Amino acid sequence: MESSDEPLSSPPSLPQQQQSSLLHDVLGSATAGIISRIMTHPLDTVKARLQAPSSSFATYRGPIDALIQTYRNEGIRSLYGGFGAVIVGGTPGTVLYLTGYAFFRDTFSSLASNSNGNNGGSTFNSSNKPTLTQGQEFAVHFSSGILAEAVTCIIYVPVDVVKERMQVQSKSRESLISNKDSLRKPQSYHYNGSWDALQQIIRTEGMKGIYRGYWATLASFGPFSALYFVFYERCKVWSKEMLQDNKTDNSDAQRMDDGDLPLHYLVACSAGAGALASWLTSPLDMAKLRLQVQRGQTAAASNTAYKKGELFRGAGARVLHFAPATTVTMTAYEKCRSFYADTLR
């Protein structure tokens, strides 16, 4: 009888540990996604309006001016255009994105460590992570970011199409679009909400409309995610090294989990990585947005910006949106994941 009780006191098996880790990832990413969207959605609306074709809106002098004018002329509701689609579809997307990245990162890290010729097994550092060279770390984080984005785009693209159509439409049913004769033309579409937008797009444009710009989205956010995680993971390594240098006993810093990093270190890592990655990929994001908001237009209309040399139009607004968004999302994710791991232990 005593032997039959032994398994009850044994440590959790590997599958049980993996399930617990997955649960913490899911809860942490869901909480982080909601918090981030609430705080940064108005900045995303400003970015979309600045990157939309210049004839669609009054000329804005910059992100702050666009924010003020939109609020003054159309109210707070306009700044949160498409928010329903983002919460309903974007939250599962955030969960899939962050848990997918963690899965690919851990899988590729183990494979890379096994390939180092360590007698067929992996070597681990003091943080219980596979030991990799800097080149391997770059390849693992870069490829994991792209793959996580490719999977998540299945959810993100329809959400993005609805969100951005809502963001770039004006409050009235007619927008002033000037042509050579300064004639007024009615806005090509008007939606009464995210659900109405989804129904109209599917009814008039089919599934092709709802997935308009999928490859442009992947071409935009794939490199962004890849570069972001490369920068973010490297910054966390530097942060731990700085903490080690400031401690007489380095063992605690070496074994520190990412969620246990001081808050200001996590904020600096995520903000710096988000700002740099978003600025570098801004031209790709503009091309993606113009593909998604056009309706019944030729692809040539989306190339206008490139012909005019406006590759970085809205880059400042993109950085202004993504730096806070990634900061809030990743800091909340790391801290919430650590909280759920401690609470549900």
Tab-separated table of C-alpha atoms in Angstrom:
chain	number	residue	atom	x	y	z
A	1	MET	CA	0.000	0.000	0.000
A	2	GLU	CA	2.838	2.368	0.780
A	3	SER	CA	4.399	1.886	-2.646
A	4	SER	CA	1.112	2.731	-4.321
A	5	ASP	CA	1.136	6.132	-2.608
A	6	GLU	CA	4.597	7.078	-3.894
A	7	PRO	CA	3.520	8.457	-7.276
A	8	LEU	CA	1.312	10.992	-5.492
A	9	SER	CA	4.363	12.733	-4.018
A	10	SER	CA	6.549	12.482	-7.128
A	11	PRO	CA	7.317	15.650	-9.134
A	12	PRO	CA	5.158	16.449	-12.154
A	13	SER	CA	6.027	14.643	-15.361
A	14	LEU	CA	7.382	16.541	-18.389
A	15	PRO	CA	3.998	16.595	-20.178
A	16	GLN	CA	2.400	17.994	-17.006
A	17	GLN	CA	5.066	20.686	-16.777
A	18	GLN	CA	4.547	21.549	-20.432
A	19	GLN	CA	0.782	21.797	-19.927
A	20	SER	CA	1.275	24.093	-16.933
A	21	SER	CA	3.688	26.273	-18.895
A	22	LEU	CA	1.212	26.443	-21.798
A	23	LEU	CA	-1.591	27.487	-19.431
A	24	HIS	CA	0.581	30.255	-17.985
A	25	ASP	CA	1.477	31.415	-21.508
A	26	VAL	CA	-2.176	31.479	-22.587
A	27	LEU	CA	-3.414	33.370	-19.521
A	28	GLY	CA	-0.494	35.791	-19.561
A	29	SER	CA	-0.784	36.582	-23.277
A	30	ALA	CA	-4.586	37.000	-23.151
A	31	THR	CA	-4.367	39.439	-20.233
A	32	ALA	CA	-1.499	41.343	-21.841
A	33	GLY	CA	-3.298	41.584	-25.192
A	34	ILE	CA	-6.444	43.123	-23.696
A	35	ILE	CA	-4.519	45.632	-21.580
A	36	SER	CA	-2.371	46.678	-24.522
A	37	ARG	CA	-5.281	47.123	-26.954
A	38	ILE	CA	-7.230	49.321	-24.561
A	39	MET	CA	-4.273	51.617	-23.980
A	40	THR	CA	-2.875	51.925	-27.510
A	41	HIS	CA	-5.785	51.563	-29.961
A	42	PRO	CA	-6.169	55.363	-30.491
A	43	LEU	CA	-2.518	55.502	-31.569
A	44	ASP	CA	-3.156	52.677	-34.034
A	45	THR	CA	-6.080	54.653	-35.487
A	46	VAL	CA	-3.838	57.691	-35.940
A	47	LYS	CA	-1.228	55.539	-37.691
A	48	ALA	CA	-3.842	54.127	-40.073
A	49	ARG	CA	-5.153	57.579	-40.972
A	50	LEU	CA	-1.701	58.974	-41.610
A	51	GLN	CA	-0.798	56.039	-43.863
A	52	ALA	CA	-4.096	56.021	-45.787
A	53	PRO	CA	-4.160	57.775	-49.207
A	54	SER	CA	-3.715	61.495	-48.578
A	55	SER	CA	-6.991	62.408	-50.330
A	56	SER	CA	-9.050	60.469	-47.784
A	57	PHE	CA	-8.557	62.895	-44.914
A	58	ALA	CA	-7.645	66.447	-44.085
A	59	THR	CA	-3.901	66.974	-44.103
A	60	TYR	CA	-2.412	66.223	-40.712
A	61	ARG	CA	0.805	67.856	-39.570
A	62	GLY	CA	1.853	64.780	-37.610
A	63	PRO	CA	0.679	62.067	-35.186
A	64	ILE	CA	-0.231	64.461	-32.359
A	65	ASP	CA	-2.138	66.753	-34.727
A	66	ALA	CA	-3.996	63.766	-36.189
A	67	LEU	CA	-4.920	62.581	-32.702
A	68	ILE	CA	-6.214	66.010	-31.679
A	69	GLN	CA	-8.131	66.648	-34.922
A	70	THR	CA	-9.769	63.214	-34.911
A	71	TYR	CA	-10.875	63.597	-31.310
A	72	ARG	CA	-12.057	67.185	-31.802
A	73	ASN	CA	-13.987	66.534	-35.047
A	74	GLU	CA	-15.274	62.986	-34.515
A	75	GLY	CA	-15.003	62.207	-30.822
A	76	ILE	CA	-13.437	59.431	-28.773
A	77	ARG	CA	-15.544	56.806	-30.547
A	78	SER	CA	-13.684	57.431	-33.812
A	79	LEU	CA	-10.340	56.868	-32.112
A	80	TYR	CA	-11.631	53.437	-31.088
A	81	GLY	CA	-12.973	52.532	-34.539
A	82	GLY	CA	-12.688	48.786	-35.116
A	83	PHE	CA	-11.994	48.123	-31.435
A	84	GLY	CA	-14.663	45.424	-31.229
A	85	ALA	CA	-12.975	43.404	-33.962
A	86	VAL	CA	-9.620	43.813	-32.254
A	87	ILE	CA	-10.836	42.537	-28.875
A	88	VAL	CA	-12.900	39.637	-30.232
A	89	GLY	CA	-10.412	38.493	-32.844
A	90	GLY	CA	-7.201	40.121	-31.682
A	91	THR	CA	-7.103	38.585	-28.202
A	92	PRO	CA	-7.045	34.984	-29.505
A	93	GLY	CA	-4.529	36.221	-32.066
A	94	THR	CA	-2.254	37.564	-29.328
A	95	VAL	CA	-2.518	34.275	-27.440
A	96	LEU	CA	-1.645	32.290	-30.558
A	97	TYR	CA	1.176	34.687	-31.411
A	98	LEU	CA	2.993	34.637	-28.074
A	99	THR	CA	2.437	30.966	-27.269
A	100	GLY	CA	3.399	30.073	-30.845
A	101	TYR	CA	6.605	32.077	-30.577
A	102	ALA	CA	7.483	30.402	-27.259
A	103	PHE	CA	6.830	26.971	-28.782
A	104	PHE	CA	8.962	27.582	-31.887
A	105	ARG	CA	11.733	29.228	-29.849
A	106	ASP	CA	11.985	26.357	-27.376
A	107	THR	CA	11.776	23.717	-30.121
A	108	PHE	CA	14.427	25.338	-32.332
A	109	SER	CA	16.656	26.047	-29.331
A	110	SER	CA	16.657	22.350	-28.388
A	111	LEU	CA	17.334	21.307	-31.981
A	112	ALA	CA	20.191	23.787	-32.317
A	113	SER	CA	21.706	22.688	-29.015
A	114	ASN	CA	21.499	19.042	-30.060
A	115	SER	CA	23.321	19.849	-33.286
A	116	ASN	CA	26.318	21.298	-31.442
A	117	GLY	CA	27.877	17.853	-31.037
A	118	ASN	CA	27.373	17.480	-27.313
A	119	ASN	CA	27.297	13.684	-27.422
A	120	GLY	CA	23.795	13.767	-28.851
A	121	GLY	CA	22.395	15.759	-25.932
A	122	SER	CA	21.690	19.372	-25.097
A	123	THR	CA	23.739	21.560	-22.790
A	124	PHE	CA	21.966	24.066	-20.566
A	125	ASN	CA	23.030	27.323	-18.983
A	126	SER	CA	22.342	28.401	-15.424
A	127	SER	CA	18.845	29.575	-16.449
A	128	ASN	CA	18.038	26.001	-17.552
A	129	LYS	CA	17.927	27.049	-21.212
A	130	PRO	CA	19.860	25.381	-24.066
A	131	THR	CA	23.285	26.913	-24.664
A	132	LEU	CA	23.485	28.491	-28.127
A	133	THR	CA	26.000	30.555	-30.019
A	134	GLN	CA	25.032	34.143	-30.908
A	135	GLY	CA	24.505	33.086	-34.515
A	136	GLN	CA	22.195	30.290	-33.423
A	137	GLU	CA	20.300	32.645	-31.112
A	138	PHE	CA	19.751	35.063	-33.989
A	139	ALA	CA	18.517	32.289	-36.302
A	140	VAL	CA	16.232	30.789	-33.621
A	141	HIS	CA	14.586	34.084	-32.629
A	142	PHE	CA	14.341	35.376	-36.210
A	143	SER	CA	12.738	32.209	-37.600
A	144	SER	CA	10.472	31.764	-34.556
A	145	GLY	CA	9.154	35.317	-34.957
A	146	ILE	CA	8.343	34.825	-38.634
A	147	LEU	CA	6.662	31.434	-38.103
A	148	ALA	CA	4.588	32.734	-35.181
A	149	GLU	CA	3.430	35.618	-37.382
A	150	ALA	CA	2.632	33.337	-40.334
A	151	VAL	CA	0.337	31.189	-38.182
A	152	THR	CA	-1.281	34.134	-36.420
A	153	CYS	CA	-1.992	36.016	-39.665
A	154	ILE	CA	-4.823	33.560	-40.296
A	155	ILE	CA	-6.631	35.382	-37.469
A	156	TYR	CA	-4.944	38.776	-37.660
A	157	VAL	CA	-5.628	39.573	-41.326
A	158	PRO	CA	-9.463	39.535	-41.170
A	159	VAL	CA	-9.267	41.506	-37.913
A	160	ASP	CA	-6.874	43.989	-39.526
A	161	VAL	CA	-9.045	44.438	-42.626
A	162	VAL	CA	-12.158	45.203	-40.542
A	163	LYS	CA	-10.244	47.370	-38.076
A	164	GLU	CA	-8.507	49.468	-40.702
A	165	ARG	CA	-11.641	49.937	-42.829
A	166	MET	CA	-13.325	51.264	-39.673
A	167	GLN	CA	-10.355	53.446	-38.761
A	168	VAL	CA	-9.991	55.200	-42.101
A	169	GLN	CA	-13.650	56.002	-42.684
A	170	SER	CA	-14.770	59.428	-41.557
A	171	LYS	CA	-17.655	60.072	-39.207
A	172	SER	CA	-20.053	61.230	-41.923
A	173	ARG	CA	-21.381	59.088	-44.733
A	174	GLU	CA	-19.583	61.262	-47.234
A	175	SER	CA	-15.931	62.184	-47.165
A	176	LEU	CA	-14.548	65.042	-49.161
A	177	ILE	CA	-12.391	63.576	-51.907
A	178	SER	CA	-11.106	66.171	-54.314
A	179	ASN	CA	-10.280	65.438	-57.919
A	180	LYS	CA	-8.925	67.747	-60.617
A	181	ASP	CA	-12.303	69.507	-60.861
A	182	SER	CA	-12.695	69.713	-57.053
A	183	LEU	CA	-15.835	67.585	-57.250
A	184	ARG	CA	-17.328	65.814	-54.251
A	185	LYS	CA	-17.439	62.052	-54.439
A	186	PRO	CA	-19.225	59.834	-51.918
A	187	GLN	CA	-17.109	57.609	-49.750
A	188	SER	CA	-16.948	54.141	-51.310
A	189	TYR	CA	-18.098	52.414	-48.145
A	190	HIS	CA	-19.546	53.150	-44.732
A	191	TYR	CA	-19.825	50.701	-41.846
A	192	ASN	CA	-21.915	50.982	-38.699
A	193	GLY	CA	-19.657	48.753	-36.633
A	194	SER	CA	-17.172	45.912	-36.784
A	195	TRP	CA	-19.808	43.220	-37.322
A	196	ASP	CA	-21.501	45.267	-40.050
A	197	ALA	CA	-18.127	45.792	-41.711
A	198	LEU	CA	-17.364	42.066	-41.673
A	199	GLN	CA	-20.760	41.228	-43.188
A	200	GLN	CA	-20.491	43.887	-45.899
A	201	ILE	CA	-16.971	42.893	-46.904
A	202	ILE	CA	-17.865	39.197	-47.182
A	203	ARG	CA	-21.101	39.962	-49.051
A	204	THR	CA	-19.575	42.374	-51.581
A	205	GLU	CA	-16.002	41.105	-51.881
A	206	GLY	CA	-16.100	37.514	-50.662
A	207	MET	CA	-13.385	35.772	-48.653
A	208	LYS	CA	-10.814	37.368	-50.937
A	209	GLY	CA	-11.845	40.737	-49.514
A	210	ILE	CA	-11.541	39.648	-45.898
A	211	TYR	CA	-8.081	38.219	-46.581
A	212	ARG	CA	-7.024	41.138	-48.771
A	213	GLY	CA	-3.368	41.845	-48.214
A	214	TYR	CA	-2.565	38.537	-46.444
A	215	TRP	CA	0.826	38.233	-48.111
A	216	ALA	CA	1.463	41.954	-47.681
A	217	THR	CA	0.600	41.588	-43.985
A	218	LEU	CA	2.976	38.656	-43.638
A	219	ALA	CA	5.629	40.557	-45.568
A	220	SER	CA	5.159	43.484	-43.158
A	221	PHE	CA	4.663	41.850	-39.783
A	222	GLY	CA	6.842	38.805	-40.463
A	223	PRO	CA	10.056	40.874	-40.614
A	224	PHE	CA	8.760	43.067	-37.769
A	225	SER	CA	8.207	40.065	-35.494
A	226	ALA	CA	11.506	38.506	-36.513
A	227	LEU	CA	13.505	41.685	-35.866
A	228	TYR	CA	11.541	42.509	-32.720
A	229	PHE	CA	12.257	39.209	-31.007
A	230	VAL	CA	15.907	39.283	-32.083
A	231	PHE	CA	16.299	42.729	-30.483
A	232	TYR	CA	14.116	41.905	-27.463
A	233	GLU	CA	15.824	38.634	-26.568
A	234	ARG	CA	19.280	40.195	-26.981
A	235	CYS	CA	18.279	43.131	-24.753
A	236	LYS	CA	17.135	40.725	-22.045
A	237	VAL	CA	20.500	38.959	-22.186
A	238	TRP	CA	22.277	42.301	-21.820
A	239	SER	CA	19.990	43.200	-18.909
A	240	LYS	CA	20.867	40.007	-17.048
A	241	GLU	CA	24.566	40.615	-17.714
A	242	MET	CA	24.241	44.129	-16.279
A	243	LEU	CA	22.512	42.750	-13.194
A	244	GLN	CA	25.258	40.158	-12.802
A	245	ASP	CA	27.914	42.869	-12.934
A	246	ASN	CA	26.101	44.773	-10.172
A	247	LYS	CA	25.767	41.783	-7.838
A	248	THR	CA	28.400	40.234	-5.643
A	249	ASP	CA	26.547	36.918	-5.888
A	250	ASN	CA	25.879	36.376	-9.613
A	251	SER	CA	23.955	33.119	-9.187
A	252	ASP	CA	20.593	34.822	-8.599
A	253	ALA	CA	20.865	36.978	-11.726
A	254	GLN	CA	22.032	34.055	-13.839
A	255	ARG	CA	19.064	31.903	-12.818
A	256	MET	CA	16.584	34.780	-13.103
A	257	ASP	CA	13.453	34.089	-15.117
A	258	ASP	CA	12.490	36.682	-17.732
A	259	GLY	CA	9.417	37.677	-15.720
A	260	ASP	CA	11.588	38.345	-12.676
A	261	LEU	CA	13.628	41.049	-14.405
A	262	PRO	CA	13.051	44.487	-12.806
A	263	LEU	CA	10.174	46.353	-14.411
A	264	HIS	CA	12.309	49.170	-15.794
A	265	TYR	CA	14.580	46.644	-17.538
A	266	LEU	CA	11.606	44.944	-19.223
A	267	VAL	CA	10.169	48.325	-20.253
A	268	ALA	CA	13.484	49.425	-21.771
A	269	CYS	CA	13.957	46.104	-23.623
A	270	SER	CA	10.463	45.996	-25.110
A	271	ALA	CA	10.257	49.715	-25.941
A	272	GLY	CA	13.663	49.822	-27.638
A	273	ALA	CA	13.043	46.648	-29.632
A	274	GLY	CA	9.558	47.776	-30.656
A	275	ALA	CA	10.650	51.239	-31.770
A	276	LEU	CA	13.572	49.991	-33.859
A	277	ALA	CA	11.718	47.086	-35.490
A	278	SER	CA	8.615	49.171	-36.276
A	279	TRP	CA	10.603	51.978	-37.890
A	280	LEU	CA	12.643	49.604	-40.070
A	281	THR	CA	9.509	47.855	-41.374
A	282	SER	CA	7.285	50.946	-41.773
A	283	PRO	CA	7.356	50.950	-45.628
A	284	LEU	CA	6.064	47.363	-45.667
A	285	ASP	CA	3.260	48.267	-43.257
A	286	MET	CA	2.130	51.173	-45.433
A	287	ALA	CA	1.914	48.919	-48.498
A	288	LYS	CA	-0.104	46.402	-46.504
A	289	LEU	CA	-2.576	49.001	-45.225
A	290	ARG	CA	-3.210	50.467	-48.685
A	291	LEU	CA	-3.940	47.019	-50.080
A	292	GLN	CA	-6.443	46.362	-47.290
A	293	VAL	CA	-8.373	49.645	-47.427
A	294	GLN	CA	-8.712	49.831	-51.202
A	295	ARG	CA	-11.923	48.535	-52.709
A	296	GLY	CA	-12.359	47.901	-56.405
A	297	GLN	CA	-9.119	49.682	-57.215
A	298	THR	CA	-6.164	48.450	-59.172
A	299	ALA	CA	-2.920	47.499	-57.495
A	300	ALA	CA	-1.335	50.541	-59.142
A	301	ALA	CA	-3.130	52.760	-56.635
A	302	SER	CA	-1.111	51.206	-53.835
A	303	ASN	CA	2.161	51.940	-55.608
A	304	THR	CA	1.591	55.706	-55.625
A	305	ALA	CA	3.440	56.218	-52.354
A	306	TYR	CA	6.517	54.466	-53.677
A	307	LYS	CA	6.505	56.611	-56.826
A	308	LYS	CA	6.236	59.748	-54.706
A	309	GLY	CA	9.087	58.687	-52.446
A	310	GLU	CA	6.841	58.385	-49.382
A	311	LEU	CA	8.287	55.098	-48.146
A	312	PHE	CA	8.357	56.246	-44.534
A	313	ARG	CA	5.057	58.140	-44.507
A	314	GLY	CA	3.523	57.521	-41.081
A	315	ALA	CA	6.726	55.947	-39.730
A	316	GLY	CA	6.656	58.255	-36.722
A	317	ALA	CA	3.049	57.298	-35.966
A	318	ARG	CA	3.937	53.621	-36.389
A	319	VAL	CA	6.762	53.940	-33.870
A	320	LEU	CA	4.484	55.990	-31.598
A	321	HIS	CA	1.969	53.133	-31.700
A	322	PHE	CA	4.215	50.070	-31.647
A	323	ALA	CA	6.717	51.207	-29.025
A	324	PRO	CA	4.008	51.633	-26.339
A	325	ALA	CA	2.032	48.644	-27.653
A	326	THR	CA	4.956	46.230	-27.532
A	327	THR	CA	6.104	47.693	-24.222
A	328	VAL	CA	2.717	47.203	-22.579
A	329	THR	CA	2.109	43.811	-24.220
A	330	MET	CA	5.480	42.205	-23.502
A	331	THR	CA	5.932	43.715	-20.034
A	332	ALA	CA	2.409	42.665	-19.054
A	333	TYR	CA	2.959	39.237	-20.639
A	334	GLU	CA	6.192	38.568	-18.741
A	335	LYS	CA	4.774	39.794	-15.440
A	336	CYS	CA	1.337	38.163	-15.841
A	337	ARG	CA	2.903	34.868	-16.910
A	338	SER	CA	5.139	34.942	-13.822
A	339	PHE	CA	2.122	35.852	-11.661
A	340	TYR	CA	0.005	32.974	-12.992
A	341	ALA	CA	2.922	30.559	-12.612
A	342	ASP	CA	3.290	31.514	-8.946
A	343	THR	CA	-0.457	31.626	-8.252
A	344	LEU	CA	-1.397	28.362	-9.974
A	345	ARG	CA	1.612	26.412	-8.728
